[in-house]
Amino acid sequence: MQLFNEALDLLKQLISIPSLSKEEDKTADLIQSFFQNKGISTQRKGNNIWVKNLHYDAGKPTILLNSHHDTVKPNVGYTKAPFSPEVEDGKLYGLGSNDAGASLVSLMACFLNFYNEPNLKYNLILAATAEEEISGKNGVENILEELGEIDFAIVGEPTLLDLAIAEKGLMVLDCVATGKSGHAARNEGENAIYKAMKDIEWFRTYTFADVSKTLGPVRMSVTMINAGQQHNVVPDECKFVVDVRSTDCYSNTQILEIIRAHVKSKVEPRSTRLNPSSIPIDHPIVQAGIALGRRTYGSPTMSDQALMPYPSLKLGVGDSARSHTADEFVFIHEIEEGIEFYIQLLKQVL
């Protein structure tokens, strides 16, 4: 009960402090103070805070417990004050309550439960990280080397405590079709729009050979297009943007190679670092979750898993459907259940 009460109080404090991505210094201060007040040594880099269990042993494998304390900007449809934690009908309202504050404080409570245990089979590292909502380079990616070797990770995001054993990656492509300008009245030049249309049709219809059992097919969507300067000039350039959602069947670089082999437009990725992620269904932590009655699924939304070079399980408190919505909330009972579930899950492997 004490762990739950502390977690709930901490979540209310986190909600009350604005922590938009890249502006999380005050919530980082709060999390650091929370652990220090318990006599737990903290490490910090930027707005990322991490702690290790008391009997950390470099000779043991390590489990990373991770969630983020940054938030998106408040949805314009808010009717409640986004930075004012409000309890009503068993719900705690506030920006970041569901995504991902409830998971973060529940993982912190779970970490505290095991902190003093002397004979754990694994080390535990709890990392509260920044810039997750923008996949920023000053978030979890910036501390991976500092954390050392990790055997696997549990990433706290709202999943209704079900087991997201795979997650789609993301690649945004800037594409340019090049033609030759001319006067539209004389049918001169080479129209870059027509060239782009052929490639856009390929993006619309192409099917990748391998389909993920958990995530389905790779999805590609042309989402922006821009060409031409005036009505009587044949455009010599047409730019368009493609949103690519990758699966665990392909890395982003493999998908990029396939695309470049099929289209004539110049294709440049904004980044290839946000890769799909997965953990085998027979992994001990997944099997432990299944034994506790939870279902497995593939998640279409992205998290800090995309930046982790080791197996990771996305699992957390709340519902992804509430994320980034107006009047975001989490049920208070979900936090209590989340703490207990995390503890029971880790007991299976620790």
mmCIF file of N, CA, C and O in Angstrom, residues 65-67 102-104 106-107 153-165 167 285-286 288-289 292 294-295 297 303 305 312-318 338 341-343 345-346:
data_model
loop_
_atom_site.group_PDB
_atom_site.id
_atom_site.type_symbol
_atom_site.label_atom_id
_atom_site.label_comp_id
_atom_site.label_asym_id
_atom_site.label_seq_id
_atom_site.Cartn_x
_atom_site.Cartn_y
_atom_site.Cartn_z
ATOM 1 N N LEU A 65 14.543 -1.289 -16.621
ATOM 2 C CA LEU A 65 13.161 -0.827 -16.496
ATOM 3 C C LEU A 65 13.146 0.626 -16.948
ATOM 4 O O LEU A 65 13.793 1.476 -16.338
ATOM 5 N N ASN A 66 12.426 0.907 -18.000
ATOM 6 C CA ASN A 66 12.494 2.245 -18.598
ATOM 7 C C ASN A 66 11.116 2.811 -18.897
ATOM 8 O O ASN A 66 10.233 2.111 -19.385
ATOM 9 N N SER A 67 10.955 4.093 -18.605
ATOM 10 C CA SER A 67 9.809 4.837 -19.109
ATOM 11 C C SER A 67 10.216 6.303 -19.171
ATOM 12 O O SER A 67 11.282 6.685 -18.699
ATOM 13 N N ALA A 102 1.883 7.026 -15.469
ATOM 14 C CA ALA A 102 1.429 5.910 -14.648
ATOM 15 C C ALA A 102 2.379 4.725 -14.746
ATOM 16 O O ALA A 102 2.674 4.065 -13.743
ATOM 17 N N SER A 103 2.870 4.451 -15.941
ATOM 18 C CA SER A 103 3.836 3.358 -16.112
ATOM 19 C C SER A 103 5.148 3.691 -15.414
ATOM 20 O O SER A 103 5.770 2.825 -14.777
ATOM 21 N N LEU A 104 5.588 4.946 -15.530
ATOM 22 C CA LEU A 104 6.854 5.342 -14.918
ATOM 23 C C LEU A 104 6.817 5.168 -13.408
ATOM 24 O O LEU A 104 7.710 4.532 -12.827
ATOM 25 N N SER A 106 4.822 3.387 -11.630
ATOM 26 C CA SER A 106 4.618 1.979 -11.277
ATOM 27 C C SER A 106 5.920 1.195 -11.385
ATOM 28 O O SER A 106 6.225 0.344 -10.535
ATOM 29 N N LEU A 107 6.708 1.483 -12.418
ATOM 30 C CA LEU A 107 8.025 0.838 -12.539
ATOM 31 C C LEU A 107 8.953 1.280 -11.421
ATOM 32 O O LEU A 107 9.750 0.478 -10.896
ATOM 33 N N ALA A 153 14.972 -5.419 -21.762
ATOM 34 C CA ALA A 153 14.343 -4.244 -21.162
ATOM 35 C C ALA A 153 12.833 -4.411 -21.096
ATOM 36 O O ALA A 153 12.222 -5.089 -21.930
ATOM 37 N N ILE A 154 12.239 -3.796 -20.080
ATOM 38 C CA ILE A 154 10.797 -3.607 -20.021
ATOM 39 C C ILE A 154 10.553 -2.114 -20.189
ATOM 40 O O ILE A 154 11.059 -1.299 -19.415
ATOM 41 N N VAL A 155 9.813 -1.757 -21.223
ATOM 42 C CA VAL A 155 9.561 -0.349 -21.546
ATOM 43 C C VAL A 155 8.129 -0.012 -21.141
ATOM 44 O O VAL A 155 7.176 -0.593 -21.657
ATOM 45 N N GLY A 156 8.004 0.925 -20.224
ATOM 46 C CA GLY A 156 6.705 1.282 -19.683
ATOM 47 C C GLY A 156 5.941 2.247 -20.568
ATOM 48 O O GLY A 156 6.266 3.428 -20.639
ATOM 49 N N GLU A 157 4.937 1.746 -21.249
ATOM 50 C CA GLU A 157 4.016 2.525 -22.073
ATOM 51 C C GLU A 157 2.627 1.934 -21.868
ATOM 52 O O GLU A 157 2.486 0.752 -21.529
ATOM 53 N N PRO A 158 1.565 2.718 -22.077
ATOM 54 C CA PRO A 158 0.229 2.186 -21.829
ATOM 55 C C PRO A 158 -0.158 1.061 -22.782
ATOM 56 O O PRO A 158 -0.320 1.280 -23.981
ATOM 57 N N THR A 159 -0.303 -0.152 -22.238
ATOM 58 C CA THR A 159 -0.679 -1.324 -23.031
ATOM 59 C C THR A 159 -1.817 -2.109 -22.387
ATOM 60 O O THR A 159 -2.071 -3.242 -22.773
ATOM 61 N N LEU A 160 -2.481 -1.530 -21.375
ATOM 62 C CA LEU A 160 -3.499 -2.249 -20.609
ATOM 63 C C LEU A 160 -2.907 -3.488 -19.944
ATOM 64 O O LEU A 160 -3.600 -4.477 -19.689
ATOM 65 N N LEU A 161 -1.606 -3.425 -19.668
ATOM 66 C CA LEU A 161 -0.838 -4.511 -19.058
ATOM 67 C C LEU A 161 -0.776 -5.757 -19.928
ATOM 68 O O LEU A 161 -0.453 -6.844 -19.442
ATOM 69 N N ASP A 162 -1.079 -5.613 -21.205
ATOM 70 C CA ASP A 162 -0.816 -6.699 -22.145
ATOM 71 C C ASP A 162 0.621 -6.580 -22.647
ATOM 72 O O ASP A 162 1.306 -5.580 -22.408
ATOM 73 N N LEU A 163 1.079 -7.614 -23.347
ATOM 74 C CA LEU A 163 2.495 -7.752 -23.695
ATOM 75 C C LEU A 163 2.715 -7.414 -25.159
ATOM 76 O O LEU A 163 2.390 -8.200 -26.041
ATOM 77 N N ALA A 164 3.265 -6.241 -25.421
ATOM 78 C CA ALA A 164 3.602 -5.866 -26.793
ATOM 79 C C ALA A 164 4.975 -6.455 -27.110
ATOM 80 O O ALA A 164 6.004 -5.911 -26.718
ATOM 81 N N ILE A 165 4.966 -7.580 -27.816
ATOM 82 C CA ILE A 165 6.222 -8.292 -28.069
ATOM 83 C C ILE A 165 6.891 -7.849 -29.366
ATOM 84 O O ILE A 165 7.977 -8.330 -29.697
ATOM 85 N N GLU A 167 7.074 -4.139 -32.120
ATOM 86 C CA GLU A 167 6.682 -2.745 -32.315
ATOM 87 C C GLU A 167 7.205 -2.264 -33.659
ATOM 88 O O GLU A 167 8.354 -2.532 -34.021
ATOM 89 N N ILE A 285 10.670 -13.646 -19.843
ATOM 90 C CA ILE A 285 9.826 -12.570 -19.334
ATOM 91 C C ILE A 285 8.468 -12.568 -20.035
ATOM 92 O O ILE A 285 7.436 -12.271 -19.420
ATOM 93 N N VAL A 286 8.449 -12.943 -21.314
ATOM 94 C CA VAL A 286 7.178 -13.041 -22.035
ATOM 95 C C VAL A 286 6.368 -14.219 -21.514
ATOM 96 O O VAL A 286 5.156 -14.108 -21.278
ATOM 97 N N ALA A 288 6.540 -15.479 -18.623
ATOM 98 C CA ALA A 288 6.064 -15.130 -17.283
ATOM 99 C C ALA A 288 4.785 -14.311 -17.373
ATOM 100 O O ALA A 288 3.836 -14.514 -16.593
ATOM 101 N N GLY A 289 4.736 -13.374 -18.321
ATOM 102 C CA GLY A 289 3.539 -12.566 -18.503
ATOM 103 C C GLY A 289 2.350 -13.387 -18.986
ATOM 104 O O GLY A 289 1.218 -13.189 -18.529
ATOM 105 N N LEU A 292 0.782 -15.249 -16.268
ATOM 106 C CA LEU A 292 -0.033 -14.385 -15.410
ATOM 107 C C LEU A 292 -1.328 -13.942 -16.108
ATOM 108 O O LEU A 292 -2.056 -13.092 -15.601
ATOM 109 N N ARG A 294 -1.781 -12.656 -19.348
ATOM 110 C CA ARG A 294 -1.790 -11.536 -20.286
ATOM 111 C C ARG A 294 -1.622 -12.018 -21.715
ATOM 112 O O ARG A 294 -0.943 -13.009 -21.988
ATOM 113 N N ARG A 295 -2.215 -11.281 -22.656
ATOM 114 C CA ARG A 295 -2.121 -11.621 -24.077
ATOM 115 C C ARG A 295 -0.923 -10.922 -24.712
ATOM 116 O O ARG A 295 -0.459 -9.895 -24.216
ATOM 117 N N TYR A 297 0.746 -9.166 -28.331
ATOM 118 C CA TYR A 297 0.299 -8.511 -29.569
ATOM 119 C C TYR A 297 1.444 -7.692 -30.146
ATOM 120 O O TYR A 297 2.492 -7.508 -29.507
ATOM 121 N N SER A 303 7.956 3.632 -29.531
ATOM 122 C CA SER A 303 8.442 4.052 -28.224
ATOM 123 C C SER A 303 9.964 4.050 -28.239
ATOM 124 O O SER A 303 10.590 3.879 -29.282
ATOM 125 N N GLN A 305 11.751 1.772 -27.414
ATOM 126 C CA GLN A 305 12.237 0.468 -27.878
ATOM 127 C C GLN A 305 13.001 0.595 -29.188
ATOM 128 O O GLN A 305 13.947 -0.149 -29.440
ATOM 129 N N SER A 312 13.337 -6.202 -26.049
ATOM 130 C CA SER A 312 12.578 -5.355 -25.141
ATOM 131 C C SER A 312 11.099 -5.693 -25.237
ATOM 132 O O SER A 312 10.586 -6.053 -26.299
ATOM 133 N N LEU A 313 10.441 -5.567 -24.098
ATOM 134 C CA LEU A 313 9.009 -5.839 -23.990
ATOM 135 C C LEU A 313 8.313 -4.538 -23.619
ATOM 136 O O LEU A 313 8.666 -3.904 -22.625
ATOM 137 N N LYS A 314 7.340 -4.125 -24.420
ATOM 138 C CA LYS A 314 6.561 -2.933 -24.078
ATOM 139 C C LYS A 314 5.364 -3.369 -23.254
ATOM 140 O O LYS A 314 4.561 -4.191 -23.679
ATOM 141 N N LEU A 315 5.265 -2.788 -22.071
ATOM 142 C CA LEU A 315 4.261 -3.247 -21.116
ATOM 143 C C LEU A 315 3.997 -2.135 -20.116
ATOM 144 O O LEU A 315 4.931 -1.634 -19.489
ATOM 145 N N GLY A 316 2.742 -1.744 -19.970
ATOM 146 C CA GLY A 316 2.511 -0.681 -19.018
ATOM 147 C C GLY A 316 1.065 -0.423 -18.669
ATOM 148 O O GLY A 316 0.135 -1.082 -19.134
ATOM 149 N N VAL A 317 0.917 0.591 -17.831
ATOM 150 C CA VAL A 317 -0.354 0.968 -17.219
ATOM 151 C C VAL A 317 -1.105 1.945 -18.119
ATOM 152 O O VAL A 317 -0.509 2.836 -18.723
ATOM 153 N N GLY A 318 -2.420 1.780 -18.190
ATOM 154 C CA GLY A 318 -3.232 2.689 -19.000
ATOM 155 C C GLY A 318 -3.504 2.134 -20.379
ATOM 156 O O GLY A 318 -3.122 1.012 -20.715
ATOM 157 N N GLY A 338 -0.987 -2.125 -11.770
ATOM 158 C CA GLY A 338 0.267 -2.122 -12.523
ATOM 159 C C GLY A 338 1.464 -2.415 -11.649
ATOM 160 O O GLY A 338 2.351 -3.201 -12.027
ATOM 161 N N PHE A 341 1.379 -6.057 -10.789
ATOM 162 C CA PHE A 341 1.698 -6.919 -11.929
ATOM 163 C C PHE A 341 3.192 -6.888 -12.238
ATOM 164 O O PHE A 341 3.804 -7.935 -12.478
ATOM 165 N N TYR A 342 3.790 -5.702 -12.262
ATOM 166 C CA TYR A 342 5.235 -5.609 -12.498
ATOM 167 C C TYR A 342 6.005 -6.454 -11.480
ATOM 168 O O TYR A 342 6.958 -7.162 -11.829
ATOM 169 N N ILE A 343 5.603 -6.353 -10.214
ATOM 170 C CA ILE A 343 6.302 -7.102 -9.161
ATOM 171 C C ILE A 343 6.144 -8.604 -9.375
ATOM 172 O O ILE A 343 7.128 -9.363 -9.321
ATOM 173 N N LEU A 345 5.460 -10.158 -12.133
ATOM 174 C CA LEU A 345 6.150 -10.551 -13.358
ATOM 175 C C LEU A 345 7.635 -10.748 -13.102
ATOM 176 O O LEU A 345 8.220 -11.769 -13.505
ATOM 177 N N LEU A 346 8.257 -9.792 -12.435
ATOM 178 C CA LEU A 346 9.705 -9.876 -12.208
ATOM 179 C C LEU A 346 10.063 -10.973 -11.203
ATOM 180 O O LEU A 346 11.149 -11.548 -11.277
#
